[in-house]
Coordinates of C-alpha atoms in Angstrom, one line a residue:
X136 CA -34.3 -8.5 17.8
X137 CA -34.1 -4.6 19.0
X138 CA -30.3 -5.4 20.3
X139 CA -29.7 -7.3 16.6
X140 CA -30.8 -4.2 14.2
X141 CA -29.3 -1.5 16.8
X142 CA -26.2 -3.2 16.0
X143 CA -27.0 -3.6 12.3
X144 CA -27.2 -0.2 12.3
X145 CA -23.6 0.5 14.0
X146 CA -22.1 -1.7 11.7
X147 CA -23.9 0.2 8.0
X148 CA -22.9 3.5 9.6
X149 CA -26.4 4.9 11.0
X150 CA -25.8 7.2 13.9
X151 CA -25.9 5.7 17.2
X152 CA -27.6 9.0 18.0
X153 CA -30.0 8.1 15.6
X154 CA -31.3 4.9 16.5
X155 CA -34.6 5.6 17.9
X156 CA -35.6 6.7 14.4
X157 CA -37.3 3.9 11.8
X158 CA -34.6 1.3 11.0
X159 CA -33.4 0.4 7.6
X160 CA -34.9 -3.3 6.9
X161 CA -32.1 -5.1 6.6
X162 CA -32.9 -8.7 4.3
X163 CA -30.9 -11.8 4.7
X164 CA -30.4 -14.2 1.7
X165 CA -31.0 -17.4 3.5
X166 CA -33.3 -18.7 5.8
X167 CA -30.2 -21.7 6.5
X168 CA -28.4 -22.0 10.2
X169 CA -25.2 -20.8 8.0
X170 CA -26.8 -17.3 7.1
X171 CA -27.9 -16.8 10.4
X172 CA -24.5 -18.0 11.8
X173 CA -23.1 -14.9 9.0
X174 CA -25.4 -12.4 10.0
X175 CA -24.7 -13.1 14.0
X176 CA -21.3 -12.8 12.9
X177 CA -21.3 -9.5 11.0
X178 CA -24.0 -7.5 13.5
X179 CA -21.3 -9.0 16.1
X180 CA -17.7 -7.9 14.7
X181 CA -16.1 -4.7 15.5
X182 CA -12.8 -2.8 14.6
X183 CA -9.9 -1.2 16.7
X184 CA -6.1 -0.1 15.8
X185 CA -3.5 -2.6 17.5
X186 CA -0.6 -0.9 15.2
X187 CA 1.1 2.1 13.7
X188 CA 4.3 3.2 12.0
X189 CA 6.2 5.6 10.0
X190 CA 9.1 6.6 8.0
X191 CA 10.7 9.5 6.7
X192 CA 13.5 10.5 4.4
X193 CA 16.7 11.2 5.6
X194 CA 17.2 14.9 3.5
X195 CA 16.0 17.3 6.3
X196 CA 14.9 20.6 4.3
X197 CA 15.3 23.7 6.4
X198 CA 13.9 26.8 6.1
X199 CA 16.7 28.3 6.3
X200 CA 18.2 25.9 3.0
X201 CA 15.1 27.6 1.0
X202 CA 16.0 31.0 1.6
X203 CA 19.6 30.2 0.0
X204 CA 17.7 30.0 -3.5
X205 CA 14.2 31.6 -3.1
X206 CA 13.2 34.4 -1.4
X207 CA 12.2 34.1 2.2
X208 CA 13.6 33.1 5.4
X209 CA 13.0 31.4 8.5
X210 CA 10.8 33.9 10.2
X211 CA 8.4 34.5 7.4
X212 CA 7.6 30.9 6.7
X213 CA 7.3 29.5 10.3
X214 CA 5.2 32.5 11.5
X215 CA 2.7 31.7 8.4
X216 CA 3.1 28.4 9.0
X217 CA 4.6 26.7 11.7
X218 CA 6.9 25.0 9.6
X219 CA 10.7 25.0 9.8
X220 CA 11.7 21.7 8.6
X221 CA 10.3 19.2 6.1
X222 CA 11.8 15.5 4.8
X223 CA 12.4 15.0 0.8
X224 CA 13.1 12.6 -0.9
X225 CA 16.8 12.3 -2.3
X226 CA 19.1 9.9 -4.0
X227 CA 18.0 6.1 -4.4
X228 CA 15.4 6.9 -1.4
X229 CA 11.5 6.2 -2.9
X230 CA 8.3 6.2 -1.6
X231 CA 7.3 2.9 -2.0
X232 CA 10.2 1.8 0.3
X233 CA 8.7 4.3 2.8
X234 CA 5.6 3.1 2.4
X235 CA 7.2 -0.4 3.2
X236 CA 9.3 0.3 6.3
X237 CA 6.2 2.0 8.2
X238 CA 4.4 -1.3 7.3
X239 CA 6.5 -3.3 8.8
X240 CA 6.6 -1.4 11.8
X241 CA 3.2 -1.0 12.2
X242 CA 3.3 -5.2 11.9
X243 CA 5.6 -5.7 14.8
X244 CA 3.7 -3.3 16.9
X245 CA 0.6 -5.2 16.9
X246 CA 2.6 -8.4 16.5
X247 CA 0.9 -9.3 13.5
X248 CA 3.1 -11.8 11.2
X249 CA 2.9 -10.4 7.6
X250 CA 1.3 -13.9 6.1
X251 CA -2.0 -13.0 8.4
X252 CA -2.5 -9.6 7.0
X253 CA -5.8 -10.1 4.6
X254 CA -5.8 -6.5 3.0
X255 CA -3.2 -3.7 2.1
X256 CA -4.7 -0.3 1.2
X257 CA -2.3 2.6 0.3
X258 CA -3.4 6.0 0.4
X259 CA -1.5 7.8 -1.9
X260 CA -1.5 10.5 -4.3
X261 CA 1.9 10.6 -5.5
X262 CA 2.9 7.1 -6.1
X263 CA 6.0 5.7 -7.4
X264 CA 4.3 4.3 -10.1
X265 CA 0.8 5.1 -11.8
X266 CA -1.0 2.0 -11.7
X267 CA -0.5 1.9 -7.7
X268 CA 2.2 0.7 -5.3
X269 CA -0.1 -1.8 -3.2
X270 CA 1.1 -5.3 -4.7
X271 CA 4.3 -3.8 -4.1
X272 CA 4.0 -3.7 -0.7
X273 CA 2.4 -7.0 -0.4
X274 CA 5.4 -8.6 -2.0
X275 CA 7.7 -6.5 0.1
X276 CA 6.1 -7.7 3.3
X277 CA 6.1 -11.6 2.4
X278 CA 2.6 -11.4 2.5
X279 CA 1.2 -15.3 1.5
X280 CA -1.9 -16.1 -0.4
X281 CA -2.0 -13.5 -1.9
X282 CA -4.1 -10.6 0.0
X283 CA -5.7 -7.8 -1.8
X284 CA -4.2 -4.8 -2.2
X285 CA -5.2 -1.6 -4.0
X286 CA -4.1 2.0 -4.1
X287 CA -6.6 4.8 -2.6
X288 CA -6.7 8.4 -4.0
X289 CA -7.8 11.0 -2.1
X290 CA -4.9 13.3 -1.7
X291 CA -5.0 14.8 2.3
X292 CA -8.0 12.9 3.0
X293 CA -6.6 9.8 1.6
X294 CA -6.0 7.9 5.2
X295 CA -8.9 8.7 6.4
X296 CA -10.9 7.2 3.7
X297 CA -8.6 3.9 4.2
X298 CA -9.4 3.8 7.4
X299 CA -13.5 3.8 6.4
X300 CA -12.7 1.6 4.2
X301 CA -10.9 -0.8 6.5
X302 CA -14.0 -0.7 8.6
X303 CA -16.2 -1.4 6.3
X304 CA -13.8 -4.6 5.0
X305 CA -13.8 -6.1 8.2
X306 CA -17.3 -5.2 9.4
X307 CA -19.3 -6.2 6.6
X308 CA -16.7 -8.5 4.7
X309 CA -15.0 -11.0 6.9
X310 CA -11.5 -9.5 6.9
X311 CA -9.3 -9.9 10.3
X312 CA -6.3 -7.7 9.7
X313 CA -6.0 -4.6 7.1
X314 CA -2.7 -2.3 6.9
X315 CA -3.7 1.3 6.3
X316 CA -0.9 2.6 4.7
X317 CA -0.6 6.8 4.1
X318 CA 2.5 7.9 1.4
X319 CA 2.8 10.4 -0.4
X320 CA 6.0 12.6 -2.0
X321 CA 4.1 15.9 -3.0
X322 CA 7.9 17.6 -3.3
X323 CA 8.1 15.9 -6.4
X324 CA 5.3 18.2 -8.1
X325 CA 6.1 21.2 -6.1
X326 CA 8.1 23.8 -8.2
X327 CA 10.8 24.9 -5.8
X328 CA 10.8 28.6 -7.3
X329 CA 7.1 29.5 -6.0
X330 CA 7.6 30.6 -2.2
X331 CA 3.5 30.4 -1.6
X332 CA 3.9 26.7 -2.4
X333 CA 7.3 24.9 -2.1
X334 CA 7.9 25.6 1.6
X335 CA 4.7 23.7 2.5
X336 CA 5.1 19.8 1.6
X337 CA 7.2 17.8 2.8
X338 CA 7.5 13.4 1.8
X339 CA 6.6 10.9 4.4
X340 CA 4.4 7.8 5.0
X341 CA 2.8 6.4 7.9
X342 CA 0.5 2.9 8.8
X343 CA -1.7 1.4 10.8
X344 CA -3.0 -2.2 11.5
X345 CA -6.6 -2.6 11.4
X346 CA -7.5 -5.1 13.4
X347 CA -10.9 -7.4 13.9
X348 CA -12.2 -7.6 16.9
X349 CA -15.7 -8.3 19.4
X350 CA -18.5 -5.5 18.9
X351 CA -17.8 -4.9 22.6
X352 CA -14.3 -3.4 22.3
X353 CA -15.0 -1.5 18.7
X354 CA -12.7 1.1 18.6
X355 CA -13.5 2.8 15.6
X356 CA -16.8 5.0 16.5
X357 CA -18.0 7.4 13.8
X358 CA -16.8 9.3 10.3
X359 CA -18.2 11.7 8.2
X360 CA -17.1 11.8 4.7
X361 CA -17.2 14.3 1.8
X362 CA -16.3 16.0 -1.1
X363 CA -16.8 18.9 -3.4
X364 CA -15.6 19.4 -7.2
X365 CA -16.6 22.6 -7.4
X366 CA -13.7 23.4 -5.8
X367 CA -11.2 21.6 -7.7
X368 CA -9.7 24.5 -8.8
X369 CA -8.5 25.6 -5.9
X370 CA -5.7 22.8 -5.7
X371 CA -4.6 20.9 -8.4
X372 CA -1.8 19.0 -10.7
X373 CA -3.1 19.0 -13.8
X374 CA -2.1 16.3 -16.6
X375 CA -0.4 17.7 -20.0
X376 CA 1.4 17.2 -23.1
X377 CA 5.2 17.6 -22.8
X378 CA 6.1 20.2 -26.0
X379 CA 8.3 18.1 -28.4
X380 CA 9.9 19.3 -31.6
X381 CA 9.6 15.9 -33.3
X382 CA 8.9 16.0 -37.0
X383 CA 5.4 14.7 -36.4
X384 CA 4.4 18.7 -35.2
X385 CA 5.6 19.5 -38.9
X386 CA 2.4 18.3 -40.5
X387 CA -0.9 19.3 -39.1
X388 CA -2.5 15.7 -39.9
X389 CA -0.6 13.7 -37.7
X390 CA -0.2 16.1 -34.5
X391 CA -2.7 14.4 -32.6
X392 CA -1.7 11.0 -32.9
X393 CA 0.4 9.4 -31.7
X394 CA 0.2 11.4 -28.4
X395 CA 3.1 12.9 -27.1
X396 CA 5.3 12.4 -23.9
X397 CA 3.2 13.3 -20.5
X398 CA 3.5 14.4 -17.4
X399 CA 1.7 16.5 -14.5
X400 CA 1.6 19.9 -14.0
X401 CA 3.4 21.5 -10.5
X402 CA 1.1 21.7 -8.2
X403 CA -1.1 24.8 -8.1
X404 CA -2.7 26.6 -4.9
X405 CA -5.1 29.1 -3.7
X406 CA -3.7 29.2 -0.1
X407 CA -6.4 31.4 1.4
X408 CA -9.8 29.7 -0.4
X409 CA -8.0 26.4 1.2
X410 CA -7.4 28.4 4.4
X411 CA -11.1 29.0 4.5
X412 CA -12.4 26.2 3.1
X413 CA -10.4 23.8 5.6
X414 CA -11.3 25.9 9.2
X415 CA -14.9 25.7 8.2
X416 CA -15.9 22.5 6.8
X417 CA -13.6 20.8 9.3
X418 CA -15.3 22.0 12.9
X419 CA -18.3 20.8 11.0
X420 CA -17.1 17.8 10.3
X421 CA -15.7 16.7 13.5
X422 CA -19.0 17.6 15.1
X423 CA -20.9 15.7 12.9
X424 CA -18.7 12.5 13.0
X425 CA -18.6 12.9 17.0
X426 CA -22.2 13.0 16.7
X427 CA -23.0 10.0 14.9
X428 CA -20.3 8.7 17.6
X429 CA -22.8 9.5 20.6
X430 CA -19.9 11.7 21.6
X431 CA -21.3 14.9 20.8
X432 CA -19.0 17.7 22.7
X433 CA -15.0 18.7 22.5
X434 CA -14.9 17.3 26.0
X435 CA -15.8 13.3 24.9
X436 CA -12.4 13.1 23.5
X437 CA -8.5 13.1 24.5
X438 CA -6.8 14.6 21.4
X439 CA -7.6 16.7 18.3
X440 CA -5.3 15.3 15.5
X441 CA -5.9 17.3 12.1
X442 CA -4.3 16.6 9.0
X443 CA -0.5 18.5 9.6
X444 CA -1.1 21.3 6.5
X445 CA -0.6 24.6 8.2
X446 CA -0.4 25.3 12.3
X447 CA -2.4 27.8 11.4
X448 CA -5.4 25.8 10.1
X449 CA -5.1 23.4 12.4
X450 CA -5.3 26.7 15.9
X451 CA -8.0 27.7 14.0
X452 CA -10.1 24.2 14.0
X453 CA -9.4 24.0 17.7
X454 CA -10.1 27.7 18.7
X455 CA -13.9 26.7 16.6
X456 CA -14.4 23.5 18.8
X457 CA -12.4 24.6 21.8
X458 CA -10.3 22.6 22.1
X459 CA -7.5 23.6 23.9
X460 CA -3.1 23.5 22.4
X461 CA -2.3 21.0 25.2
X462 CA -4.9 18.2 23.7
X463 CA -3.6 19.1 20.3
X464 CA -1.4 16.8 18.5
X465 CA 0.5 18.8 15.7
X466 CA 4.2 17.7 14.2
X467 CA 3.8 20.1 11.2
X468 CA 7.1 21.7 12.6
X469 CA 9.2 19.5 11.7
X470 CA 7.7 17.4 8.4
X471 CA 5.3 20.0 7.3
X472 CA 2.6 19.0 5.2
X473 CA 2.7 15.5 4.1
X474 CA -0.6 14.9 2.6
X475 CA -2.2 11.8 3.4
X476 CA 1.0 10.4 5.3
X477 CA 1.0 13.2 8.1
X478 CA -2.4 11.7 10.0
X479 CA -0.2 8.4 10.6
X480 CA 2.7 9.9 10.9
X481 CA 1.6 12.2 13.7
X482 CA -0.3 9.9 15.1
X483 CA 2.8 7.2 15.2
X484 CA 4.9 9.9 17.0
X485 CA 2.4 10.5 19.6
X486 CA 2.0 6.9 20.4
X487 CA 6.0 5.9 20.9
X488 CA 6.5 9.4 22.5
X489 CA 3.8 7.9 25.1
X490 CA 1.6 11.3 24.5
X491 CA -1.5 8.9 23.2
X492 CA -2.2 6.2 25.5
X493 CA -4.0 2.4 24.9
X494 CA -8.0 3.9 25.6
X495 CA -7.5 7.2 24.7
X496 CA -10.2 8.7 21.8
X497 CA -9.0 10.6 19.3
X498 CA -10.6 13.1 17.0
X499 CA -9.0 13.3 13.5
X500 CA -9.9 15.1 10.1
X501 CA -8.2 15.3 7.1
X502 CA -8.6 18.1 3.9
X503 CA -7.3 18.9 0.5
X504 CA -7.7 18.0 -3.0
X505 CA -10.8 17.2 -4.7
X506 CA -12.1 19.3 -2.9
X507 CA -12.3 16.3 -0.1
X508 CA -12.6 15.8 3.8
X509 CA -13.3 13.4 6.7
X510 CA -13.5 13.3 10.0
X511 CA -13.5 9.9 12.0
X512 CA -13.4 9.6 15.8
X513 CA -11.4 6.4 17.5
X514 CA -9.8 4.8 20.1
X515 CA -6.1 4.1 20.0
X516 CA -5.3 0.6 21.3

């Protein structure tokens, strides 16, 4: 019974460093052989990643194409940065078609056939179309029976939160394969004439295939999850009102209704209360997720893979958990900062470029908008 609620208590997300405290009691619904059959199964059934994939546009932004209509230049961005390149979207390109392509590859990676996939969760902030892109994707991929799929909003932290909450579908609900898909095209609510903004974002998306698997080769060890609206403020798109000159403003009694045309504010950023939000809630974070990992230490893990913002945030989270640049994994060069896409993205680069090997554990955080973060620590293959 000891081995049964020790392994309750992996799967509901207590600590494994915290299992010699009082266990949660945990009641079944049915005294049948079938329950028991459900709840061996459940304490039993564990969770790895067996795919990735990505995709990119094909405009390639440099710095040096900025500084032809704002002013700055190569130097000044990439030394404040690390950026000198970022991917936008142009022409017929979209995101959900991205989104799609790093699917797919993610599929034939793991060797998954599109028709077993039982959930499709896209973590996106910037979607092509408001009521989510999901079902989209599903149809895209010739999905059959008709899977779930649903849109996640989080912003930076967005593909992190998938990933939880692919855990959590296949650990407490039954489901074999999940796709974690991370898009997002932030250039579309950048305004191009703010310097302190524009040359940050870049568009992208990435995937991964979430795969069932026996509690004895679990890949996916520990998160920590959080958020703060207090500090909204300090990034946002805010809805409005587009200003029309349609006879309805004329006459006071009718202004309100029917509403007008809307859209979003361009995105608006306090760089340094994000700078110093982000290199001190994210140290924390990874220690507390590496923690409840029974991984406590920098040395318990291969690579440090932060959310690609600025390679300035992401020296700083390593110099705080000393980590050293050669277990770093940072591609924020050349895509820049690509919200919830640039976890996958980076993480898809590292594994076909043979830097992140089948076995290897990997620290990862992502920050932004809300204000949110999380922190998971996993094993790649």
């Amino acid at each position: 019974m000891a081995n049964t609620t020790m392994a309750a208590a992996q799967i509901f997300g207590i600590s494994r460093m915290r299992q010699h405290q009082a266990a949660p009691t945990l009641i079944m619904c049915s005294n049948t052989a079938k329950g028991a059959e459900e709840f061996s199964r459940l304490v039993n059934t564990g969770c790895k990643l067996v795919g990735c994939g990505s995709a990119v546009p094909s405009l390639r932004v440099t710095n040096n194409d900025l500084a032809k209509f704002i002013d700055t230049n190569d130097e000044w961005i990439s030394t404040r940065t690390g950026i000198r390149n970022r991917r936008v979207l142009s022409g017929k390109e979209n995101l959900t078609d991205l989104a799609i392509e790093a699917a797919q590859k993610a599929l034939e990676m793991a060797e998954v056939d599109p028709k077993d996939v039982d959930l499709i969760l896209l973590c996106s902030s910037t979607g092509d179309d408001c009521f989510g892109g999901a079902p989209v994707i599903q149809k895209a991929l010739g999905c059959k029976h008709n899977p779930l799929a649903f849109d996640i909003t989080a912003a930076c932290s967005g593909f992190l939160l998938g990933l939880f909450s692919a855990s959590c579908y296949i650990k407490a609900g039954g489901f074999k394969n999940v796709l974690v898909v991370g898009a997002d095209a932030v250039s579309r609510f950048v305004d191009w004439t703010d310097r302190g903004s524009c040359i940050l974002f870049g568009d992208a998306a990435g995937a991964v295939l979430v795969q069932a698997c026996d509690i004895g080769e679990d890949g996916l060890f520990g998160f920590d999850l959080h958020s703060d609206g207090d500090g909204k403020r300090h990034l946002i798109s805010t809805f409005k009102e587009n200003e029309t000159d349609d006879a309805s403003s004329e006459n006071p009694s009718t202004t309100s209704f029917p509403p007008k045309c809307s859209s979003y504010s361009y995105l608006q950023m306090n760089g340094r209360e994000i700078f110093k939000f982000a290199v001190r809630v994210v140290p924390q974070s990874i220690e507390a997720a590496l923690e409840k990992a029974g991984l406590a230490g920098s040395n318990n893990f291969d690579w440090l893979l932060l959310h690609q913002a600025n390679q300035r945030i992401i020296d700083g989270v390593a110099t705080r958990l000393e980590v050293p640049s050669e277990r770093v994994i940072s591609n924020v060069a050349n895509y820049g900062n690509t919200s919830a896409a640039s976890i996958p993205l980076a993480l898809d680069e590292a594994v076909r470029g043979g830097k992140v090997q089948p076995g290897h554990v990997i620290a990862a955080a992502g920050f932004g908008a809300g204000l949110t973060w999380a922190s998971a620590i996993f094993r790649w293959g």
